[in-house]
Amino acid sequence: MCKYIDELKKINYTKSKIEKIAKKYDLKTSELKKYYQTRFFENISKIINLDDLSQININEIEKKLDTDELKSEFKFIKTDLKKIIEKSLSIAMTNGFTTNINNIESGVMTANAGDSAEFIFVARAILAGFNCSSVDVRSSRYDAIIDYNGKLLRVQIKGISTGNSISFKDRDRGGKGIDHKHETNIGKRITSKDCDIYVAVDKQVGICYIIPMDFADELDDEKCKNVKLHKVVKYKENWDIIKEKS
């Protein structure tokens, strides 16, 4: 048995105490937590039959249908729904999309993950039927362009993972030797002058929150820094926003 697992058993699998184990073995707490997550997801997934699990979901949905019309509609989509549930559960049992299996240095991986969010959105936009392309100029205030009915829409894309909030403000520049208080290093607010649409991409599962910038413009300078995802749930997978902005 791995010594890290033995140590976790001693503290009764308490997440808040993982830091003590990390310090004992001179590890980063975040990396040790990720190790535990990966190991335990693998262990659980080995004993789970996804077909059985998807059938349980189907059965639970079926129990809630209280009219003949709903039951008929459900019967029509039942096979397709079971297939998509099984695919979704496959992603869930691996804790979302596979990340950093090559142990890339954290700073490089952070930048790469940002690029991945952009590529996920562009791919999904194309799959949804939109003419969408990435913007290669790094200094640009938007990351992609959508051409819909002859109108170009500027899209800024941010990635989210385990968090439950988004920010309409760039990160402050950090690092050794950088004056954090200098005006040029303070993150700027993102407004409709910068882009027409703001997209938050959940990097775990690829879900996109497609948010029109007039929503962000109505927030004050403090509220724009931290917006909970439940506040923008109506924009979750709402691809019609692109049509409405054109």
PDB file of C-alpha atoms in Angstrom:
ATOM      1  CA  MET A   1       0.000   0.000   0.000  1.00  0.00           C
ATOM      2  CA  CYS A   2       1.299   3.479  -0.896  1.00  0.00           C
ATOM      3  CA  LYS A   3       2.605   5.477   2.071  1.00  0.00           C
ATOM      4  CA  TYR A   4       0.505   8.471   1.054  1.00  0.00           C
ATOM      5  CA  ILE A   5      -2.663   6.384   1.234  1.00  0.00           C
ATOM      6  CA  ASP A   6      -1.601   5.036   4.637  1.00  0.00           C
ATOM      7  CA  GLU A   7      -1.150   8.585   5.903  1.00  0.00           C
ATOM      8  CA  LEU A   8      -4.594   9.579   4.608  1.00  0.00           C
ATOM      9  CA  LYS A   9      -6.162   6.606   6.379  1.00  0.00           C
ATOM     10  CA  LYS A  10      -4.617   7.769   9.656  1.00  0.00           C
ATOM     11  CA  ILE A  11      -6.480  11.083   9.395  1.00  0.00           C
ATOM     12  CA  ASN A  12      -9.699   9.324   8.337  1.00  0.00           C
ATOM     13  CA  TYR A  13      -9.562  10.660   4.754  1.00  0.00           C
ATOM     14  CA  THR A  14     -10.047  14.250   5.974  1.00  0.00           C
ATOM     15  CA  LYS A  15      -9.357  16.660   3.100  1.00  0.00           C
ATOM     16  CA  SER A  16      -8.610  19.614   5.368  1.00  0.00           C
ATOM     17  CA  LYS A  17      -5.654  17.729   6.893  1.00  0.00           C
ATOM     18  CA  ILE A  18      -3.950  16.789   3.611  1.00  0.00           C
ATOM     19  CA  GLU A  19      -1.633  19.777   3.979  1.00  0.00           C
ATOM     20  CA  LYS A  20       0.067  18.077   6.966  1.00  0.00           C
ATOM     21  CA  ILE A  21       0.865  15.011   4.853  1.00  0.00           C
ATOM     22  CA  ALA A  22       2.154  17.200   2.028  1.00  0.00           C
ATOM     23  CA  LYS A  23       4.510  19.037   4.396  1.00  0.00           C
ATOM     24  CA  LYS A  24       5.760  15.769   5.868  1.00  0.00           C
ATOM     25  CA  TYR A  25       6.870  14.529   2.440  1.00  0.00           C
ATOM     26  CA  ASP A  26       7.799  17.942   1.003  1.00  0.00           C
ATOM     27  CA  LEU A  27       4.990  17.893  -1.566  1.00  0.00           C
ATOM     28  CA  LYS A  28       2.588  20.528  -2.858  1.00  0.00           C
ATOM     29  CA  THR A  29      -0.825  20.149  -1.229  1.00  0.00           C
ATOM     30  CA  SER A  30      -2.597  20.617  -4.568  1.00  0.00           C
ATOM     31  CA  GLU A  31      -0.498  17.903  -6.225  1.00  0.00           C
ATOM     32  CA  LEU A  32      -1.071  15.442  -3.383  1.00  0.00           C
ATOM     33  CA  LYS A  33      -4.807  16.112  -3.467  1.00  0.00           C
ATOM     34  CA  LYS A  34      -4.810  15.500  -7.220  1.00  0.00           C
ATOM     35  CA  TYR A  35      -2.948  12.224  -6.657  1.00  0.00           C
ATOM     36  CA  TYR A  36      -5.614  11.066  -4.204  1.00  0.00           C
ATOM     37  CA  GLN A  37      -8.427  12.102  -6.523  1.00  0.00           C
ATOM     38  CA  THR A  38      -6.916  10.301  -9.515  1.00  0.00           C
ATOM     39  CA  ARG A  39      -6.216   7.155  -7.501  1.00  0.00           C
ATOM     40  CA  PHE A  40      -9.672   6.974  -5.935  1.00  0.00           C
ATOM     41  CA  PHE A  41     -11.537   7.743  -9.160  1.00  0.00           C
ATOM     42  CA  GLU A  42      -9.619   4.895 -10.801  1.00  0.00           C
ATOM     43  CA  ASN A  43     -10.426   2.515  -7.955  1.00  0.00           C
ATOM     44  CA  ILE A  44     -14.143   3.295  -7.984  1.00  0.00           C
ATOM     45  CA  SER A  45     -14.463   3.254 -11.786  1.00  0.00           C
ATOM     46  CA  LYS A  46     -13.036  -0.285 -11.912  1.00  0.00           C
ATOM     47  CA  ILE A  47     -16.010  -1.703 -10.004  1.00  0.00           C
ATOM     48  CA  ILE A  48     -18.730   0.394 -11.661  1.00  0.00           C
ATOM     49  CA  ASN A  49     -20.671  -0.979 -14.601  1.00  0.00           C
ATOM     50  CA  LEU A  50     -21.665   2.101 -16.611  1.00  0.00           C
ATOM     51  CA  ASP A  51     -24.491   0.298 -18.371  1.00  0.00           C
ATOM     52  CA  ASP A  52     -26.036  -0.613 -15.008  1.00  0.00           C
ATOM     53  CA  LEU A  53     -25.469   2.892 -13.677  1.00  0.00           C
ATOM     54  CA  SER A  54     -27.097   4.525 -16.705  1.00  0.00           C
ATOM     55  CA  GLN A  55     -30.058   2.156 -16.375  1.00  0.00           C
ATOM     56  CA  ILE A  56     -30.505   3.272 -12.758  1.00  0.00           C
ATOM     57  CA  ASN A  57     -30.705   6.862 -14.006  1.00  0.00           C
ATOM     58  CA  ILE A  58     -33.252   5.876 -16.647  1.00  0.00           C
ATOM     59  CA  ASN A  59     -35.361   4.102 -14.046  1.00  0.00           C
ATOM     60  CA  GLU A  60     -35.307   7.143 -11.734  1.00  0.00           C
ATOM     61  CA  ILE A  61     -36.387   9.452 -14.546  1.00  0.00           C
ATOM     62  CA  GLU A  62     -39.172   7.093 -15.539  1.00  0.00           C
ATOM     63  CA  LYS A  63     -40.555   7.080 -11.995  1.00  0.00           C
ATOM     64  CA  LYS A  64     -41.086  10.843 -12.117  1.00  0.00           C
ATOM     65  CA  LEU A  65     -43.237  10.840 -15.260  1.00  0.00           C
ATOM     66  CA  ASP A  66     -46.828  11.300 -14.163  1.00  0.00           C
ATOM     67  CA  THR A  67     -48.729  11.711 -17.427  1.00  0.00           C
ATOM     68  CA  ASP A  68     -49.298   9.416 -20.393  1.00  0.00           C
ATOM     69  CA  GLU A  69     -47.985  12.117 -22.712  1.00  0.00           C
ATOM     70  CA  LEU A  70     -44.669  12.388 -20.847  1.00  0.00           C
ATOM     71  CA  LYS A  71     -44.357   8.607 -20.740  1.00  0.00           C
ATOM     72  CA  SER A  72     -44.866   8.435 -24.501  1.00  0.00           C
ATOM     73  CA  GLU A  73     -42.290  11.179 -25.085  1.00  0.00           C
ATOM     74  CA  PHE A  74     -39.845   9.396 -22.802  1.00  0.00           C
ATOM     75  CA  LYS A  75     -40.348   6.111 -24.627  1.00  0.00           C
ATOM     76  CA  PHE A  76     -39.473   7.905 -27.869  1.00  0.00           C
ATOM     77  CA  ILE A  77     -36.084   9.166 -26.557  1.00  0.00           C
ATOM     78  CA  LYS A  78     -35.323   6.418 -24.010  1.00  0.00           C
ATOM     79  CA  THR A  79     -32.640   4.584 -26.008  1.00  0.00           C
ATOM     80  CA  ASP A  80     -30.874   7.797 -27.057  1.00  0.00           C
ATOM     81  CA  LEU A  81     -31.011   9.156 -23.505  1.00  0.00           C
ATOM     82  CA  LYS A  82     -29.518   5.992 -22.052  1.00  0.00           C
ATOM     83  CA  LYS A  83     -26.615   6.166 -24.525  1.00  0.00           C
ATOM     84  CA  ILE A  84     -25.813   9.803 -23.750  1.00  0.00           C
ATOM     85  CA  ILE A  85     -26.099   9.217 -19.997  1.00  0.00           C
ATOM     86  CA  GLU A  86     -23.589   6.360 -20.269  1.00  0.00           C
ATOM     87  CA  LYS A  87     -21.165   8.597 -22.183  1.00  0.00           C
ATOM     88  CA  SER A  88     -21.573  11.366 -19.601  1.00  0.00           C
ATOM     89  CA  LEU A  89     -21.018   8.947 -16.727  1.00  0.00           C
ATOM     90  CA  SER A  90     -17.835   7.750 -18.404  1.00  0.00           C
ATOM     91  CA  ILE A  91     -16.480  11.302 -18.184  1.00  0.00           C
ATOM     92  CA  ALA A  92     -17.762  11.708 -14.612  1.00  0.00           C
ATOM     93  CA  MET A  93     -16.003   8.536 -13.433  1.00  0.00           C
ATOM     94  CA  THR A  94     -12.650   9.947 -14.573  1.00  0.00           C
ATOM     95  CA  ASN A  95     -13.259  13.295 -12.829  1.00  0.00           C
ATOM     96  CA  GLY A  96     -13.767  15.052 -16.141  1.00  0.00           C
ATOM     97  CA  PHE A  97     -11.423  15.347 -19.106  1.00  0.00           C
ATOM     98  CA  THR A  98      -7.920  13.941 -18.620  1.00  0.00           C
ATOM     99  CA  THR A  99      -5.442  16.635 -17.559  1.00  0.00           C
ATOM    100  CA  ASN A 100      -1.651  16.934 -17.453  1.00  0.00           C
ATOM    101  CA  ILE A 101      -0.789  13.241 -17.592  1.00  0.00           C
ATOM    102  CA  ASN A 102       2.741  14.237 -18.680  1.00  0.00           C
ATOM    103  CA  ASN A 103       3.321  16.273 -15.499  1.00  0.00           C
ATOM    104  CA  ILE A 104       4.042  19.542 -17.319  1.00  0.00           C
ATOM    105  CA  GLU A 105       5.398  22.309 -15.064  1.00  0.00           C
ATOM    106  CA  SER A 106       2.504  24.152 -13.388  1.00  0.00           C
ATOM    107  CA  GLY A 107       3.187  27.580 -14.938  1.00  0.00           C
ATOM    108  CA  VAL A 108       3.327  26.155 -18.455  1.00  0.00           C
ATOM    109  CA  MET A 109       0.274  23.995 -17.785  1.00  0.00           C
ATOM    110  CA  THR A 110      -1.741  27.014 -16.642  1.00  0.00           C
ATOM    111  CA  ALA A 111      -1.045  28.766 -19.944  1.00  0.00           C
ATOM    112  CA  ASN A 112      -1.783  25.614 -21.920  1.00  0.00           C
ATOM    113  CA  ALA A 113      -5.042  25.095 -20.041  1.00  0.00           C
ATOM    114  CA  GLY A 114      -6.092  28.607 -21.025  1.00  0.00           C
ATOM    115  CA  ASP A 115      -5.457  27.745 -24.664  1.00  0.00           C
ATOM    116  CA  SER A 116      -7.409  24.504 -24.257  1.00  0.00           C
ATOM    117  CA  ALA A 117     -10.503  26.420 -23.091  1.00  0.00           C
ATOM    118  CA  GLU A 118     -10.290  28.516 -26.250  1.00  0.00           C
ATOM    119  CA  PHE A 119      -9.972  25.466 -28.483  1.00  0.00           C
ATOM    120  CA  ILE A 120     -12.842  23.692 -26.706  1.00  0.00           C
ATOM    121  CA  PHE A 121     -15.162  26.631 -27.362  1.00  0.00           C
ATOM    122  CA  VAL A 122     -14.090  27.094 -30.990  1.00  0.00           C
ATOM    123  CA  ALA A 123     -14.585  23.374 -31.662  1.00  0.00           C
ATOM    124  CA  ARG A 124     -17.987  23.393 -29.981  1.00  0.00           C
ATOM    125  CA  ALA A 125     -19.080  26.529 -31.840  1.00  0.00           C
ATOM    126  CA  ILE A 126     -18.144  24.910 -35.146  1.00  0.00           C
ATOM    127  CA  LEU A 127     -19.974  21.740 -34.099  1.00  0.00           C
ATOM    128  CA  ALA A 128     -23.021  23.887 -33.304  1.00  0.00           C
ATOM    129  CA  GLY A 129     -22.950  25.200 -36.865  1.00  0.00           C
ATOM    130  CA  PHE A 130     -21.243  28.585 -36.442  1.00  0.00           C
ATOM    131  CA  ASN A 131     -18.358  29.948 -38.511  1.00  0.00           C
ATOM    132  CA  CYS A 132     -15.811  30.438 -35.729  1.00  0.00           C
ATOM    133  CA  SER A 133     -12.055  30.976 -35.697  1.00  0.00           C
ATOM    134  CA  SER A 134      -9.371  31.644 -33.088  1.00  0.00           C
ATOM    135  CA  VAL A 135      -7.534  34.968 -33.029  1.00  0.00           C
ATOM    136  CA  ASP A 136      -3.768  34.437 -32.994  1.00  0.00           C
ATOM    137  CA  VAL A 137      -2.696  37.903 -31.803  1.00  0.00           C
ATOM    138  CA  ARG A 138      -1.967  37.512 -28.073  1.00  0.00           C
ATOM    139  CA  SER A 139      -2.419  41.220 -27.340  1.00  0.00           C
ATOM    140  CA  SER A 140      -5.989  41.149 -28.634  1.00  0.00           C
ATOM    141  CA  ARG A 141      -8.751  41.674 -26.054  1.00  0.00           C
ATOM    142  CA  TYR A 142     -10.753  38.854 -27.633  1.00  0.00           C
ATOM    143  CA  ASP A 143      -9.815  35.261 -28.396  1.00  0.00           C
ATOM    144  CA  ALA A 144     -12.144  34.230 -31.197  1.00  0.00           C
ATOM    145  CA  ILE A 145     -14.344  35.622 -33.938  1.00  0.00           C
ATOM    146  CA  ILE A 146     -17.763  34.334 -34.972  1.00  0.00           C
ATOM    147  CA  ASP A 147     -19.146  35.278 -38.373  1.00  0.00           C
ATOM    148  CA  TYR A 148     -22.928  34.959 -38.209  1.00  0.00           C
ATOM    149  CA  ASN A 149     -25.154  36.308 -40.969  1.00  0.00           C
ATOM    150  CA  GLY A 150     -22.368  38.608 -42.116  1.00  0.00           C
ATOM    151  CA  LYS A 151     -21.753  40.161 -38.700  1.00  0.00           C
ATOM    152  CA  LEU A 152     -18.494  39.568 -36.825  1.00  0.00           C
ATOM    153  CA  LEU A 153     -18.786  38.935 -33.089  1.00  0.00           C
ATOM    154  CA  ARG A 154     -15.747  39.242 -30.806  1.00  0.00           C
ATOM    155  CA  VAL A 155     -15.539  36.514 -28.170  1.00  0.00           C
ATOM    156  CA  GLN A 156     -13.379  36.466 -25.060  1.00  0.00           C
ATOM    157  CA  ILE A 157     -12.927  32.990 -23.574  1.00  0.00           C
ATOM    158  CA  LYS A 158     -11.985  32.043 -20.021  1.00  0.00           C
ATOM    159  CA  GLY A 159     -11.559  28.580 -18.571  1.00  0.00           C
ATOM    160  CA  ILE A 160     -13.051  27.391 -15.287  1.00  0.00           C
ATOM    161  CA  SER A 161     -12.556  24.044 -13.622  1.00  0.00           C
ATOM    162  CA  THR A 162     -13.445  23.248 -10.027  1.00  0.00           C
ATOM    163  CA  GLY A 163     -14.502  26.786  -9.114  1.00  0.00           C
ATOM    164  CA  ASN A 164     -18.079  28.044  -9.035  1.00  0.00           C
ATOM    165  CA  SER A 165     -17.549  31.650 -10.129  1.00  0.00           C
ATOM    166  CA  ILE A 166     -16.280  33.765 -13.016  1.00  0.00           C
ATOM    167  CA  SER A 167     -14.716  37.217 -13.228  1.00  0.00           C
ATOM    168  CA  PHE A 168     -15.165  40.020 -15.715  1.00  0.00           C
ATOM    169  CA  LYS A 169     -11.759  41.359 -14.749  1.00  0.00           C
ATOM    170  CA  ASP A 170      -8.339  40.239 -15.956  1.00  0.00           C
ATOM    171  CA  ARG A 171      -5.913  38.803 -13.434  1.00  0.00           C
ATOM    172  CA  ASP A 172      -3.311  41.151 -11.976  1.00  0.00           C
ATOM    173  CA  ARG A 173       0.176  40.487 -13.281  1.00  0.00           C
ATOM    174  CA  GLY A 174       2.274  38.699 -10.688  1.00  0.00           C
ATOM    175  CA  GLY A 175       5.709  37.226 -10.259  1.00  0.00           C
ATOM    176  CA  LYS A 176       9.089  38.076  -8.832  1.00  0.00           C
ATOM    177  CA  GLY A 177      10.221  41.656  -9.404  1.00  0.00           C
ATOM    178  CA  ILE A 178       6.820  42.881 -10.606  1.00  0.00           C
ATOM    179  CA  ASP A 179       5.246  45.930  -8.994  1.00  0.00           C
ATOM    180  CA  HIS A 180       1.738  44.602  -8.260  1.00  0.00           C
ATOM    181  CA  LYS A 181       0.372  48.109  -7.595  1.00  0.00           C
ATOM    182  CA  HIS A 182       1.588  49.678 -10.818  1.00  0.00           C
ATOM    183  CA  GLU A 183      -1.239  50.635 -13.159  1.00  0.00           C
ATOM    184  CA  THR A 184       0.132  48.559 -16.038  1.00  0.00           C
ATOM    185  CA  ASN A 185       0.125  45.399 -13.900  1.00  0.00           C
ATOM    186  CA  ILE A 186      -3.373  45.725 -12.483  1.00  0.00           C
ATOM    187  CA  GLY A 187      -5.951  43.603 -14.273  1.00  0.00           C
ATOM    188  CA  LYS A 188      -8.405  45.555 -16.399  1.00  0.00           C
ATOM    189  CA  ARG A 189     -12.153  45.220 -16.342  1.00  0.00           C
ATOM    190  CA  ILE A 190     -13.629  43.383 -19.333  1.00  0.00           C
ATOM    191  CA  THR A 191     -16.416  45.369 -21.025  1.00  0.00           C
ATOM    192  CA  SER A 192     -18.341  45.474 -24.280  1.00  0.00           C
ATOM    193  CA  LYS A 193     -15.530  47.680 -25.652  1.00  0.00           C
ATOM    194  CA  ASP A 194     -13.320  44.576 -25.520  1.00  0.00           C
ATOM    195  CA  CYS A 195     -15.715  41.917 -26.793  1.00  0.00           C
ATOM    196  CA  ASP A 196     -19.339  41.207 -27.642  1.00  0.00           C
ATOM    197  CA  ILE A 197     -19.613  37.856 -25.893  1.00  0.00           C
ATOM    198  CA  TYR A 198     -17.808  36.397 -22.884  1.00  0.00           C
ATOM    199  CA  VAL A 199     -17.609  32.610 -22.746  1.00  0.00           C
ATOM    200  CA  ALA A 200     -16.715  30.670 -19.612  1.00  0.00           C
ATOM    201  CA  VAL A 201     -15.669  27.120 -20.502  1.00  0.00           C
ATOM    202  CA  ASP A 202     -15.825  24.394 -17.873  1.00  0.00           C
ATOM    203  CA  LYS A 203     -12.590  22.566 -18.675  1.00  0.00           C
ATOM    204  CA  GLN A 204     -13.705  19.452 -16.785  1.00  0.00           C
ATOM    205  CA  VAL A 205     -16.621  18.628 -19.052  1.00  0.00           C
ATOM    206  CA  GLY A 206     -16.703  21.225 -21.850  1.00  0.00           C
ATOM    207  CA  ILE A 207     -19.850  23.080 -20.774  1.00  0.00           C
ATOM    208  CA  CYS A 208     -19.976  26.645 -22.125  1.00  0.00           C
ATOM    209  CA  TYR A 209     -21.594  29.691 -20.507  1.00  0.00           C
ATOM    210  CA  ILE A 210     -22.243  32.078 -23.401  1.00  0.00           C
ATOM    211  CA  ILE A 211     -22.727  35.488 -21.804  1.00  0.00           C
ATOM    212  CA  PRO A 212     -23.577  38.725 -23.655  1.00  0.00           C
ATOM    213  CA  MET A 213     -21.425  41.609 -22.516  1.00  0.00           C
ATOM    214  CA  ASP A 214     -24.402  43.842 -21.805  1.00  0.00           C
ATOM    215  CA  PHE A 215     -24.940  41.585 -18.778  1.00  0.00           C
ATOM    216  CA  ALA A 216     -21.404  42.294 -17.539  1.00  0.00           C
ATOM    217  CA  ASP A 217     -21.648  46.011 -18.280  1.00  0.00           C
ATOM    218  CA  GLU A 218     -24.538  46.337 -15.821  1.00  0.00           C
ATOM    219  CA  LEU A 219     -22.384  45.090 -12.912  1.00  0.00           C
ATOM    220  CA  ASP A 220     -20.488  47.569 -10.758  1.00  0.00           C
ATOM    221  CA  ASP A 221     -16.690  47.456 -10.464  1.00  0.00           C
ATOM    222  CA  GLU A 222     -16.803  45.293  -7.346  1.00  0.00           C
ATOM    223  CA  LYS A 223     -19.467  42.783  -8.374  1.00  0.00           C
ATOM    224  CA  CYS A 224     -17.854  42.162 -11.747  1.00  0.00           C
ATOM    225  CA  LYS A 225     -14.834  40.599 -10.018  1.00  0.00           C
ATOM    226  CA  ASN A 226     -16.729  37.583  -8.709  1.00  0.00           C
ATOM    227  CA  VAL A 227     -19.952  36.337 -10.280  1.00  0.00           C
ATOM    228  CA  LYS A 228     -21.322  33.000  -9.096  1.00  0.00           C
ATOM    229  CA  LEU A 229     -22.225  30.558 -11.838  1.00  0.00           C
ATOM    230  CA  HIS A 230     -25.784  30.234 -10.558  1.00  0.00           C
ATOM    231  CA  LYS A 231     -26.210  33.920 -11.451  1.00  0.00           C
ATOM    232  CA  VAL A 232     -25.517  33.145 -15.118  1.00  0.00           C
ATOM    233  CA  VAL A 233     -27.254  29.767 -15.351  1.00  0.00           C
ATOM    234  CA  LYS A 234     -29.609  31.064 -18.056  1.00  0.00           C
ATOM    235  CA  TYR A 235     -26.555  31.443 -20.301  1.00  0.00           C
ATOM    236  CA  LYS A 236     -25.394  27.862 -19.716  1.00  0.00           C
ATOM    237  CA  GLU A 237     -25.225  26.162 -23.139  1.00  0.00           C
ATOM    238  CA  ASN A 238     -27.385  29.003 -24.479  1.00  0.00           C
ATOM    239  CA  TRP A 239     -26.075  29.102 -28.049  1.00  0.00           C
ATOM    240  CA  ASP A 240     -29.006  31.260 -29.132  1.00  0.00           C
ATOM    241  CA  ILE A 241     -27.163  34.205 -27.541  1.00  0.00           C
ATOM    242  CA  ILE A 242     -24.908  34.268 -30.605  1.00  0.00           C
ATOM    243  CA  LYS A 243     -27.925  34.682 -32.881  1.00  0.00           C
ATOM    244  CA  GLU A 244     -29.444  37.338 -30.622  1.00  0.00           C
ATOM    245  CA  LYS A 245     -26.239  39.425 -30.679  1.00  0.00           C
ATOM    246  CA  SER A 246     -26.051  39.384 -34.480  1.00  0.00           C
TER     247      SER A 246
END
